[in-house]
mmCIF file of N, CA and C in Angstrom:
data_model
loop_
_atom_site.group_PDB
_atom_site.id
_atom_site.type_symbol
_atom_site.label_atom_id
_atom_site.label_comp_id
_atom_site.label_asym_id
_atom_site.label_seq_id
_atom_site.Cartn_x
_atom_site.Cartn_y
_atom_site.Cartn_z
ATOM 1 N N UNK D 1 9.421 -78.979 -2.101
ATOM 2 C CA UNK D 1 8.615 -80.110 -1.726
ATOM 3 C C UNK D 1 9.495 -81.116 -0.991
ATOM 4 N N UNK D 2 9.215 -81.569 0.301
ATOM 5 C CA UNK D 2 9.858 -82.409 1.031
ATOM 6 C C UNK D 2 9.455 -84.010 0.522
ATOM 7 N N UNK D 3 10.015 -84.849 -0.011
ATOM 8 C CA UNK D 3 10.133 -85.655 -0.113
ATOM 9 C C UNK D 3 10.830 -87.386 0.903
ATOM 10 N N UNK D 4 9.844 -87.775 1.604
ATOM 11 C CA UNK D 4 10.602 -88.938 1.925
ATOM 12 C C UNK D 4 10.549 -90.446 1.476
ATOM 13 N N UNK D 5 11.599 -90.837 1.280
ATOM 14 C CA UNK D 5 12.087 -91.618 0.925
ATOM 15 C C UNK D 5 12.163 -92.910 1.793
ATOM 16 N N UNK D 6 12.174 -94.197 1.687
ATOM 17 C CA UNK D 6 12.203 -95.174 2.851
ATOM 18 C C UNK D 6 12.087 -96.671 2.266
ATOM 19 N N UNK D 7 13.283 -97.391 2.982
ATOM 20 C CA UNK D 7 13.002 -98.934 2.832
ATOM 21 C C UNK D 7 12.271 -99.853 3.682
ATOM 22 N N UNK D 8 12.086 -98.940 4.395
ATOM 23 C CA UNK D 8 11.287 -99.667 5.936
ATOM 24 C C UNK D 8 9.902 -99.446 5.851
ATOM 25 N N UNK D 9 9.292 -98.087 5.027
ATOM 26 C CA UNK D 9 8.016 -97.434 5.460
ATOM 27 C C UNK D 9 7.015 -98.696 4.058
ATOM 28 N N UNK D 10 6.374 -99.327 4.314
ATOM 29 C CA UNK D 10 5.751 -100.498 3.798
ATOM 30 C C UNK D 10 3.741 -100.185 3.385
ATOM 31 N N UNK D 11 4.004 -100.001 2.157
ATOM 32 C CA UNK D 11 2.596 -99.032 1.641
ATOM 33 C C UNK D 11 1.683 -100.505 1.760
ATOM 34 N N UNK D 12 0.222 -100.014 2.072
ATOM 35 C CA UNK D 12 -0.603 -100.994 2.058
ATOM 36 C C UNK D 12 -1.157 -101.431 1.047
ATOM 37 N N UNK D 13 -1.660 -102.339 0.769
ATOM 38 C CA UNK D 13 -2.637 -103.142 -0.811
ATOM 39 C C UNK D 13 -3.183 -101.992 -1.126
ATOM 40 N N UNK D 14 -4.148 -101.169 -0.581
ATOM 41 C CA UNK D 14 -5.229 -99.940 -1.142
ATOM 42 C C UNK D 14 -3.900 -99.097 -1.411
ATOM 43 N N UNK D 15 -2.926 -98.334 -0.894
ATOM 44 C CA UNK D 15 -1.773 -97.629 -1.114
ATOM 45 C C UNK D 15 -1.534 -97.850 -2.661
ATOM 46 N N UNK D 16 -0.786 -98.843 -2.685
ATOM 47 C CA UNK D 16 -0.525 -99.639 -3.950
ATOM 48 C C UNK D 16 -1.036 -99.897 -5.169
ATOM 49 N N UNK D 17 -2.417 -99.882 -4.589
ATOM 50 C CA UNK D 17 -3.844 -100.081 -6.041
ATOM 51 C C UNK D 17 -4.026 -99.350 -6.869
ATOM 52 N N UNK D 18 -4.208 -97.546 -5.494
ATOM 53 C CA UNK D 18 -4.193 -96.637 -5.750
ATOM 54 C C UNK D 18 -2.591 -95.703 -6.671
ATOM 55 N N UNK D 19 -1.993 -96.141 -6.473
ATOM 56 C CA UNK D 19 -0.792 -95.354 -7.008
ATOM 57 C C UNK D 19 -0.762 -96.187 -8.661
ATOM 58 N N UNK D 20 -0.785 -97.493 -8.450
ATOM 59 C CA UNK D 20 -0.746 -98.180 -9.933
ATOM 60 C C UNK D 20 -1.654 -97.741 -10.480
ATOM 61 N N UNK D 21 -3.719 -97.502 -10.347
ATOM 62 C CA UNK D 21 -4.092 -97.036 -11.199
ATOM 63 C C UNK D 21 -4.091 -95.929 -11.355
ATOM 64 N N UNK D 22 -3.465 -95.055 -10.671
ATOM 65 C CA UNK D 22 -3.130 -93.457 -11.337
ATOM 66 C C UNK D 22 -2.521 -93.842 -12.387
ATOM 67 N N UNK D 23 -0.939 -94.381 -11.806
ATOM 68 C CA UNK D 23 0.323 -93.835 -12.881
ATOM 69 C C UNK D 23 -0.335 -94.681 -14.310
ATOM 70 N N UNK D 24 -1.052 -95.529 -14.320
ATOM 71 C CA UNK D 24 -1.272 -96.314 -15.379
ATOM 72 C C UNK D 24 -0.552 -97.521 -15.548
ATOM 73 N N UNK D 25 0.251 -97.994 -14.271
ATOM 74 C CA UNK D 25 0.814 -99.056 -14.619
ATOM 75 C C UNK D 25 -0.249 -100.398 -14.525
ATOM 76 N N UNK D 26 -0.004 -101.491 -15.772
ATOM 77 C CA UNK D 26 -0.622 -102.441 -15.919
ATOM 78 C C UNK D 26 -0.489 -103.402 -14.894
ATOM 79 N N UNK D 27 -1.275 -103.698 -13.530
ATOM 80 C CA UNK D 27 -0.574 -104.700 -12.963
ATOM 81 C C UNK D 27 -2.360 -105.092 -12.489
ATOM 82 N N UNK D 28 -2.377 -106.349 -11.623
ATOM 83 C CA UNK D 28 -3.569 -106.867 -11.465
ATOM 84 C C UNK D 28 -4.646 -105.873 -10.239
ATOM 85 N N UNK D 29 -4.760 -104.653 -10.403
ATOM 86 C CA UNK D 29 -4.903 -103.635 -9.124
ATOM 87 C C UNK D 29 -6.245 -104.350 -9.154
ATOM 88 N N UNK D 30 -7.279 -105.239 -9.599
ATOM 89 C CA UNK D 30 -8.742 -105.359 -9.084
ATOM 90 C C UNK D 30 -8.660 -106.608 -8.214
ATOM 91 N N UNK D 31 -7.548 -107.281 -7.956
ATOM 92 C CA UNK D 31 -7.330 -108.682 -6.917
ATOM 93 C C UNK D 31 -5.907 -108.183 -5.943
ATOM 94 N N UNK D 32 -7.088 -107.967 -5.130
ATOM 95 C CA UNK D 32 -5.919 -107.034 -3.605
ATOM 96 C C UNK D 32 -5.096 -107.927 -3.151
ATOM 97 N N UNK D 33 -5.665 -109.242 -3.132
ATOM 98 C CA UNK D 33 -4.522 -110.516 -2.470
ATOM 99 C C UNK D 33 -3.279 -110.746 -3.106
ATOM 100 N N UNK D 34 -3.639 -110.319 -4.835
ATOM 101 C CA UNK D 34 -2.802 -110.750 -5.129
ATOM 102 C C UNK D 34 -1.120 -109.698 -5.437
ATOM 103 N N UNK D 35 -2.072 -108.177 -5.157
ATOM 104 C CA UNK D 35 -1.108 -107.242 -4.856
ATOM 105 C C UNK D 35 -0.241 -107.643 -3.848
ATOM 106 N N UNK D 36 -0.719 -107.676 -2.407
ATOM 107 C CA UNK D 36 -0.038 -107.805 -1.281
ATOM 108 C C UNK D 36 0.956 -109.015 -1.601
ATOM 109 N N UNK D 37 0.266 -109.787 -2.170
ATOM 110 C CA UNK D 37 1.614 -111.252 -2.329
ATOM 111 C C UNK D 37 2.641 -110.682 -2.935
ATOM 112 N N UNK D 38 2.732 -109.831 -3.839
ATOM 113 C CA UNK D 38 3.495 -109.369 -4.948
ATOM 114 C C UNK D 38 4.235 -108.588 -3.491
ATOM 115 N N UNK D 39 3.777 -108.133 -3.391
ATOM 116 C CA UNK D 39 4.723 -106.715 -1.849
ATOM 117 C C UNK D 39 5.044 -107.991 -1.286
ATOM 118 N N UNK D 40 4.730 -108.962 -0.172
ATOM 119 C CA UNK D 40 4.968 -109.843 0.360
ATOM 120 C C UNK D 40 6.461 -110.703 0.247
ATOM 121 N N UNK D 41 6.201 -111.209 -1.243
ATOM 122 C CA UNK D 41 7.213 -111.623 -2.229
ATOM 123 C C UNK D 41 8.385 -110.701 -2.495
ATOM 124 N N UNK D 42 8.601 -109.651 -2.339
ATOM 125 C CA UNK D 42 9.735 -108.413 -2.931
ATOM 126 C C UNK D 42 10.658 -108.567 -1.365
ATOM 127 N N UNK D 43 11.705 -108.519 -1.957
ATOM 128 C CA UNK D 43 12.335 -108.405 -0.845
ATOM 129 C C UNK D 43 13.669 -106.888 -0.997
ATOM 130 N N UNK D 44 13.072 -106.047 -1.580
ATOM 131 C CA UNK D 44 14.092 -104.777 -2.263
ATOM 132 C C UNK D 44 12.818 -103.383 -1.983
ATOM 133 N N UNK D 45 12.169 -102.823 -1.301
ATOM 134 C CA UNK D 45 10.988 -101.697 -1.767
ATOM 135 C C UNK D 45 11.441 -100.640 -1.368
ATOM 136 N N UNK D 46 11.578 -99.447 -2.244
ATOM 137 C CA UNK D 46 11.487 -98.050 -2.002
ATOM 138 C C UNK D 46 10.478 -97.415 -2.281
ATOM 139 N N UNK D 47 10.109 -96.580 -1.462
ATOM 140 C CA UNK D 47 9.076 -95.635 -1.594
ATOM 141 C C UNK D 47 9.095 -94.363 -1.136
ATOM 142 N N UNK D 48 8.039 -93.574 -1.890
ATOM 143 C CA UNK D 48 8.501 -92.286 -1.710
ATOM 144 C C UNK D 48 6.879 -91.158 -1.213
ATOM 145 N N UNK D 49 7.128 -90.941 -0.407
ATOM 146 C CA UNK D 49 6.316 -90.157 0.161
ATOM 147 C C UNK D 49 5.992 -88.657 0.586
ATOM 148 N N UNK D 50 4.837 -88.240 0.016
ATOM 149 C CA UNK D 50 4.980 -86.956 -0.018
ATOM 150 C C UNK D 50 3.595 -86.807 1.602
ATOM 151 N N UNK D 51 3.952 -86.586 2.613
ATOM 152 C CA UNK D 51 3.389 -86.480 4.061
ATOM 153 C C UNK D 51 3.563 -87.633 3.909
ATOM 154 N N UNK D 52 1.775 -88.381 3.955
ATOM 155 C CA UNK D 52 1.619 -89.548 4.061
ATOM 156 C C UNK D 52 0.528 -90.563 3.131
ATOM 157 N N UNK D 53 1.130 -89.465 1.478
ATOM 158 C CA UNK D 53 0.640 -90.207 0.640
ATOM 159 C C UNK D 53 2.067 -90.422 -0.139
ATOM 160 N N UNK D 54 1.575 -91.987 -0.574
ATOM 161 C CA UNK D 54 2.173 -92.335 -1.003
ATOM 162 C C UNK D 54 2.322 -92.167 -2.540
ATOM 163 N N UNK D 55 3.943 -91.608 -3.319
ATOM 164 C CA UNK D 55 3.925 -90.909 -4.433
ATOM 165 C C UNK D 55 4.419 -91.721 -5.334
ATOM 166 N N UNK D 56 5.625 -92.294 -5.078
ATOM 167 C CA UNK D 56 6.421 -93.446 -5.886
ATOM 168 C C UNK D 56 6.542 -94.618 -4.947
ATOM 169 N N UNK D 57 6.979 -95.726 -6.186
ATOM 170 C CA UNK D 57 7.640 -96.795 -5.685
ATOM 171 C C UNK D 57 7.879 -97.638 -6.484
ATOM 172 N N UNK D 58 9.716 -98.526 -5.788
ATOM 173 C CA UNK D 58 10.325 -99.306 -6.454
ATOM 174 C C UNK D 58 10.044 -100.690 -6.234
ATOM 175 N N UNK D 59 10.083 -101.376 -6.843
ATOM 176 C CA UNK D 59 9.555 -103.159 -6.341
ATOM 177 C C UNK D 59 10.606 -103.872 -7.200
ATOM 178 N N UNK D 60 11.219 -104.641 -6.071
ATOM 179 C CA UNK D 60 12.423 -105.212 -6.967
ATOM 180 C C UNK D 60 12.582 -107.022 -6.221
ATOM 181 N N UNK D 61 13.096 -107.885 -6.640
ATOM 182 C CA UNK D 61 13.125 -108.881 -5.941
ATOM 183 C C UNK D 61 14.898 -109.330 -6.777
ATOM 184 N N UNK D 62 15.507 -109.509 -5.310
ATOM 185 C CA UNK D 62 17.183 -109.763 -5.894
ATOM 186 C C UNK D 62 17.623 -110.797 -5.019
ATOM 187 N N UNK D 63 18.838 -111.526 -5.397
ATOM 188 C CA UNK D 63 19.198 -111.984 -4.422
ATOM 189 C C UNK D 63 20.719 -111.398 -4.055
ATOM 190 N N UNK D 64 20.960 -110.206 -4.437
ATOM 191 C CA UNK D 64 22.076 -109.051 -3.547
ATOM 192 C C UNK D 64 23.416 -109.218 -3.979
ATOM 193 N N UNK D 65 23.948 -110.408 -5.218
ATOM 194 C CA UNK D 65 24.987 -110.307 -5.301
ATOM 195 C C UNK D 65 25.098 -110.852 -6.948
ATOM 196 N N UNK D 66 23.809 -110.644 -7.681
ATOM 197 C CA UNK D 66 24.356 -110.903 -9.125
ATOM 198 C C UNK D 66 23.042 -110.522 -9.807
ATOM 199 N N UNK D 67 21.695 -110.225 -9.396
ATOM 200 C CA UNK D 67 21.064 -109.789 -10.390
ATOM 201 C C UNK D 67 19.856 -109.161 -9.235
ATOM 202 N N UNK D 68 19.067 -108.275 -9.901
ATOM 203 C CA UNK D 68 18.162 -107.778 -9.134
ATOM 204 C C UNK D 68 16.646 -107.166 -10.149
ATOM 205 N N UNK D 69 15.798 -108.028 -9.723
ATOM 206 C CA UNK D 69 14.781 -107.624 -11.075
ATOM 207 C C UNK D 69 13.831 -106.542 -10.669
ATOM 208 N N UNK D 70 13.772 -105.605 -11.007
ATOM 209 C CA UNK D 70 13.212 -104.175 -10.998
ATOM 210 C C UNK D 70 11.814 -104.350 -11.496
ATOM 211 N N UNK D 71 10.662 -105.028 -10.625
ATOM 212 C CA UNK D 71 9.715 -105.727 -11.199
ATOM 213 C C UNK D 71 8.509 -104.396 -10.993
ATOM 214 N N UNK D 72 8.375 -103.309 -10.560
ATOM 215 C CA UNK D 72 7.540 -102.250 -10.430
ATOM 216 C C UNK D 72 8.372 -100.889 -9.848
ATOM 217 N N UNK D 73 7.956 -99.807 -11.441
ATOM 218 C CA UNK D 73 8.608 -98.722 -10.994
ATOM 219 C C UNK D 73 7.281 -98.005 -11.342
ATOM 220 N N UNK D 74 6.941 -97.216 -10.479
ATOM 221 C CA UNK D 74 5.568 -96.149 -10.479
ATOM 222 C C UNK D 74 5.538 -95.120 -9.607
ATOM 223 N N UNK D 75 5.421 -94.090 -10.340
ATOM 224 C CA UNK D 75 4.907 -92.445 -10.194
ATOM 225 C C UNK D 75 3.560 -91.951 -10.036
ATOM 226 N N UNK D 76 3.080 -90.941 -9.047
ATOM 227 C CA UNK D 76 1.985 -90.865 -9.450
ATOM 228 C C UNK D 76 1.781 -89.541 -10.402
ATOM 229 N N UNK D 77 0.911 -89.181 -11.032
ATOM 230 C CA UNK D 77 1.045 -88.636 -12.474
ATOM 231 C C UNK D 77 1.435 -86.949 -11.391
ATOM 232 N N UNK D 78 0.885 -86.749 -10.845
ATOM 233 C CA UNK D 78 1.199 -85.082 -10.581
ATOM 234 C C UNK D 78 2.414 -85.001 -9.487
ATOM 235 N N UNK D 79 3.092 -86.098 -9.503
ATOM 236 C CA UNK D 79 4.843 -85.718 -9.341
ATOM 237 C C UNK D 79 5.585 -85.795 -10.160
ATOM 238 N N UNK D 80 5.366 -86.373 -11.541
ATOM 239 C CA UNK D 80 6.024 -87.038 -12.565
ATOM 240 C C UNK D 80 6.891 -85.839 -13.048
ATOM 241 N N UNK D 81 8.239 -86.270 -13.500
ATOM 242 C CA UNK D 81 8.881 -85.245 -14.306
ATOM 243 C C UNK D 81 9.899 -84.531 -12.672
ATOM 244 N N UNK D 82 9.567 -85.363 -11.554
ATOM 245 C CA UNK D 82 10.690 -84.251 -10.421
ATOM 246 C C UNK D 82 11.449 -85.145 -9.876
ATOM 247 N N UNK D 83 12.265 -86.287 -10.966
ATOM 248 C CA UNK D 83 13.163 -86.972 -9.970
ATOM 249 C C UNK D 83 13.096 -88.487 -9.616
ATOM 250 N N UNK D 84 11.675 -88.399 -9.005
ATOM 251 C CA UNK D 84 11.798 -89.088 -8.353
ATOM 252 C C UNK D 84 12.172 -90.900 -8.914
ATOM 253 N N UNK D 85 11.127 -91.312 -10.282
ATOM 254 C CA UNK D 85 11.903 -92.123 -10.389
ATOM 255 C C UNK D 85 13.306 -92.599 -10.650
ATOM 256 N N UNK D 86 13.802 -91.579 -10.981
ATOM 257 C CA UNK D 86 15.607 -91.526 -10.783
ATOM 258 C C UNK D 86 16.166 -91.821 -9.563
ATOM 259 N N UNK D 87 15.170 -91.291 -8.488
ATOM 260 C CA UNK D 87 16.309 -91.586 -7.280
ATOM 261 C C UNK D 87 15.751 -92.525 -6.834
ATOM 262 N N UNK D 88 14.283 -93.560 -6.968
ATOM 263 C CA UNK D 88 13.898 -94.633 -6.099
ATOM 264 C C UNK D 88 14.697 -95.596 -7.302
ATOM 265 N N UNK D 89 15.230 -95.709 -8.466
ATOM 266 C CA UNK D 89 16.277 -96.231 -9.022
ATOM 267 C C UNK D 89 17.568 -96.449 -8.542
ATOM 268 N N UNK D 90 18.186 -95.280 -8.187
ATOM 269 C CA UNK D 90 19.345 -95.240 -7.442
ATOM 270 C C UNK D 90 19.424 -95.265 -6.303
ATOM 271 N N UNK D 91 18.712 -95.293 -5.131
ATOM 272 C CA UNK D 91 18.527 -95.548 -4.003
ATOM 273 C C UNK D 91 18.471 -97.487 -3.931
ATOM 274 N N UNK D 92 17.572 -97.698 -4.778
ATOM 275 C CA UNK D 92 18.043 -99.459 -5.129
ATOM 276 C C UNK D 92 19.234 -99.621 -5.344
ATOM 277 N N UNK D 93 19.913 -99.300 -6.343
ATOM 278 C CA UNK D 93 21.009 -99.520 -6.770
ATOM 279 C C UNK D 93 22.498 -99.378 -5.799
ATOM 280 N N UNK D 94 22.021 -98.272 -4.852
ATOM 281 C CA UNK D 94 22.981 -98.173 -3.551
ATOM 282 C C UNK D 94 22.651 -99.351 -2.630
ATOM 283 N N UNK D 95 21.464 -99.745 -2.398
ATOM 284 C CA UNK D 95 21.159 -101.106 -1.582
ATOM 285 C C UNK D 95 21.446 -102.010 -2.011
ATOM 286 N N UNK D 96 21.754 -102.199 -3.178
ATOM 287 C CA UNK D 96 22.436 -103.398 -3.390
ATOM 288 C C UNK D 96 23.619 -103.948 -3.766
ATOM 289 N N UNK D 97 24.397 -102.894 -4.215
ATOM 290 C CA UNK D 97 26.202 -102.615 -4.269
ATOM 291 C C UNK D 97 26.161 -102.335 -5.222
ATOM 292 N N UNK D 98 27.910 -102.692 -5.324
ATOM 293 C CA UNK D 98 28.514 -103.309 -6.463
ATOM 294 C C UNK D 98 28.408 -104.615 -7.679
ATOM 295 N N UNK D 99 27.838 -105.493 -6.793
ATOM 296 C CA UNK D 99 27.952 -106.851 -7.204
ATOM 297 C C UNK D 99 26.296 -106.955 -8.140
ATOM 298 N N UNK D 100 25.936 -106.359 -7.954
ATOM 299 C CA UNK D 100 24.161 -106.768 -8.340
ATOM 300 C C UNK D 100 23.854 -105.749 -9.990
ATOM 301 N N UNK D 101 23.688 -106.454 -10.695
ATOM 302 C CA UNK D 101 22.715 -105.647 -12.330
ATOM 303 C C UNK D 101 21.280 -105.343 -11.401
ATOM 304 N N UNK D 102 20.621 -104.495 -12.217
ATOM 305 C CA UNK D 102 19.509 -104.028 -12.381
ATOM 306 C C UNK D 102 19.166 -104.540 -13.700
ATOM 307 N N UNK D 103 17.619 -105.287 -13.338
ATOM 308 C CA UNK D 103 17.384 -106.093 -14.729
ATOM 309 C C UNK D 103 15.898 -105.638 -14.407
ATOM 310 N N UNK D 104 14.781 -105.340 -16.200
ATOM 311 C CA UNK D 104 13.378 -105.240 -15.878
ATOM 312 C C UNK D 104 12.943 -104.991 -17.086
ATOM 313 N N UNK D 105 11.922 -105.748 -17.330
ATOM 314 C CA UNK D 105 10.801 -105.482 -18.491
ATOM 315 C C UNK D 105 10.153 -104.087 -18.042
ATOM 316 N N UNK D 106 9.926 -103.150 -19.695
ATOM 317 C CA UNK D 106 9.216 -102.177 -19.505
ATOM 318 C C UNK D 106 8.103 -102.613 -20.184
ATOM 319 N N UNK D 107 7.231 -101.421 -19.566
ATOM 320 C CA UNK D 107 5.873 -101.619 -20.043
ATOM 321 C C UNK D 107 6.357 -100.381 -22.015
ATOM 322 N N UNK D 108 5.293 -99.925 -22.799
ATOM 323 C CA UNK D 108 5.983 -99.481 -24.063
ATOM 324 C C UNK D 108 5.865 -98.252 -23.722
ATOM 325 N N UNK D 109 5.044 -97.520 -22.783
ATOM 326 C CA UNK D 109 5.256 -96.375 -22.777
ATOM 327 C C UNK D 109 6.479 -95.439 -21.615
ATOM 328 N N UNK D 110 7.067 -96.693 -21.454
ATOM 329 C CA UNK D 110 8.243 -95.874 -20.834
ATOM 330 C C UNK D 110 9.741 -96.108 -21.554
ATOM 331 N N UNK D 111 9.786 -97.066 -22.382
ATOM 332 C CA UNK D 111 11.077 -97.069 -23.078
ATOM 333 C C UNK D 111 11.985 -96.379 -23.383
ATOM 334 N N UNK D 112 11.020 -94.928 -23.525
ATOM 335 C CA UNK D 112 12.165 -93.665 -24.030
ATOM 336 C C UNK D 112 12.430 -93.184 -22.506
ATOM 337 N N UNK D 113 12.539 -93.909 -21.021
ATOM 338 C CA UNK D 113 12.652 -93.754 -20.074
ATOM 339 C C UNK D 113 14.018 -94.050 -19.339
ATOM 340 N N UNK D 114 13.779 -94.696 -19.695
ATOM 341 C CA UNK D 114 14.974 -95.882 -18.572
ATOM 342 C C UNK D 114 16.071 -95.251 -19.287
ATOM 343 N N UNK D 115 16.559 -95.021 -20.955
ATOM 344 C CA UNK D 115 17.956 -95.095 -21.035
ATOM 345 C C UNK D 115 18.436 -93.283 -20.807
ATOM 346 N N UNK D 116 17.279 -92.561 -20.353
ATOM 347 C CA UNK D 116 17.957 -90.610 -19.568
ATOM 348 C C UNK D 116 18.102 -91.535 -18.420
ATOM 349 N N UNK D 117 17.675 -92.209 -17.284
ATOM 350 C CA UNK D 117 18.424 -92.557 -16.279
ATOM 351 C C UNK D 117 19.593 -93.698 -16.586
ATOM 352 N N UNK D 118 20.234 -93.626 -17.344
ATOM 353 C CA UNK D 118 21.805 -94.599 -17.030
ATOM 354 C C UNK D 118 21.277 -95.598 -17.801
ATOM 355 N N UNK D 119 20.121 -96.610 -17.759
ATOM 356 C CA UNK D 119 19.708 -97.861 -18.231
ATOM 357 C C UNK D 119 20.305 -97.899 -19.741
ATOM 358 N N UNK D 120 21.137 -99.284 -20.226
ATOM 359 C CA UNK D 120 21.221 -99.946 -21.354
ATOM 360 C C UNK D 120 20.084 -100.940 -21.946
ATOM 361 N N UNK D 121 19.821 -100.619 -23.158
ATOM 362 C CA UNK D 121 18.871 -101.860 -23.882
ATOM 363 C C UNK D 121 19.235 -103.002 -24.047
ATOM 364 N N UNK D 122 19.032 -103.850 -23.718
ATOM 365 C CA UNK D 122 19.569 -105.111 -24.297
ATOM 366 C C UNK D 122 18.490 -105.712 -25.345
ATOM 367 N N UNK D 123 18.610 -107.099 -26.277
ATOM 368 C CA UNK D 123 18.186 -107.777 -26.778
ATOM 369 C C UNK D 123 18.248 -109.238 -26.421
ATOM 370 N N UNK D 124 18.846 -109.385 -25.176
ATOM 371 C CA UNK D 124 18.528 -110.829 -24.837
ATOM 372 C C UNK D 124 18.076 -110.949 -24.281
ATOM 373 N N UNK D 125 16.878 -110.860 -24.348
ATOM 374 C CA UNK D 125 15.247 -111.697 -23.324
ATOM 375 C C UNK D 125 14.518 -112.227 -23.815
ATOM 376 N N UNK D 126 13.891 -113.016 -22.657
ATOM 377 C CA UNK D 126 12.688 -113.696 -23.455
ATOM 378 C C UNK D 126 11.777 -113.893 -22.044
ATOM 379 N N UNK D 127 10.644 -114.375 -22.456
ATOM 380 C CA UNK D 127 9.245 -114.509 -21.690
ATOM 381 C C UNK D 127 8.707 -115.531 -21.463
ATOM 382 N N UNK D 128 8.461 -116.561 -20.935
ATOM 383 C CA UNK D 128 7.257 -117.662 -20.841
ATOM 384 C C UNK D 128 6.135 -116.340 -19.776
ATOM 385 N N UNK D 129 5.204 -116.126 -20.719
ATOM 386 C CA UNK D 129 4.205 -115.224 -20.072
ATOM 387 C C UNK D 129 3.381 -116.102 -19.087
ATOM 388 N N UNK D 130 2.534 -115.122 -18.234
ATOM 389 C CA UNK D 130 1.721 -115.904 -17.371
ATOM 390 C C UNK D 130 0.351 -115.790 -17.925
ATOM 391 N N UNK D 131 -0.699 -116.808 -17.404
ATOM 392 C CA UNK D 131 -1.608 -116.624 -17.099
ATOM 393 C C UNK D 131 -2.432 -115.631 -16.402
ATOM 394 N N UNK D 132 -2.918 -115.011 -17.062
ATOM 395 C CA UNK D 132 -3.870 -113.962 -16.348
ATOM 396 C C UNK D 132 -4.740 -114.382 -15.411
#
């Protein structure tokens, strides 16, 4: 399976809606404006494309030399298990050096996730949640 990969190739609001409510990630997919702001706002995106659907993607917002928040990682369910979020992980992680952490709230059903790719747990966080 050919896989491409890209920081340039920029998925649309419906792209996006569509891939979050597959994989099941919780994010606001029924207010399109407020997707695109979220893409708008990121200044870090990988994505991964199988032709010209879109399969994964990373959403990160950093400022390149001390922290980088890994604010959307999503698969869609019938690629899951080949990689890919491993390498739209590390493909971030090459864009942004040496100098930059990878920092990100998981949602609960991926916890037993993050630490087979490299990720450490920490216990120091905290939340002022938003408004829905």
């Amino acid at each position: 399976m050919n896989i491409d990969y890209s920081f340039d190739k920029r998925p649309t609001a419906d792209q996006i809606i569509e891939l979050y409510d597959s994989s099941g990630l919780p994010r606001p997919t029924n207010d399109r404006e407020r997707i695109q702001k979220m893409y708008d706002s990121s200044n870090l995106i990988v994505t991964a494309w199988y032709n010209d659907i879109l399969i994964g993607v990373s959403r990160s917002i950093t400022d390149w030399v001390w922290s980088c928040y890994l604010a959307d990682l999503a698969i869609h369910p019938d690629y899951k298990k080949g990689g890919i979020g491993k390498k739209l992980v590390q493909l971030t992680k090459e864009k942004l050096g040496d100098q930059s952490m990878i920092l990100l709230l998981s949602v609960p059903t991926a916890m037993e996730y993050y630490p087979k790719i490299g990720m450490t747990k920490w216990d120091q966080c905290y939340v002022l949640d938003h408004v829905k």
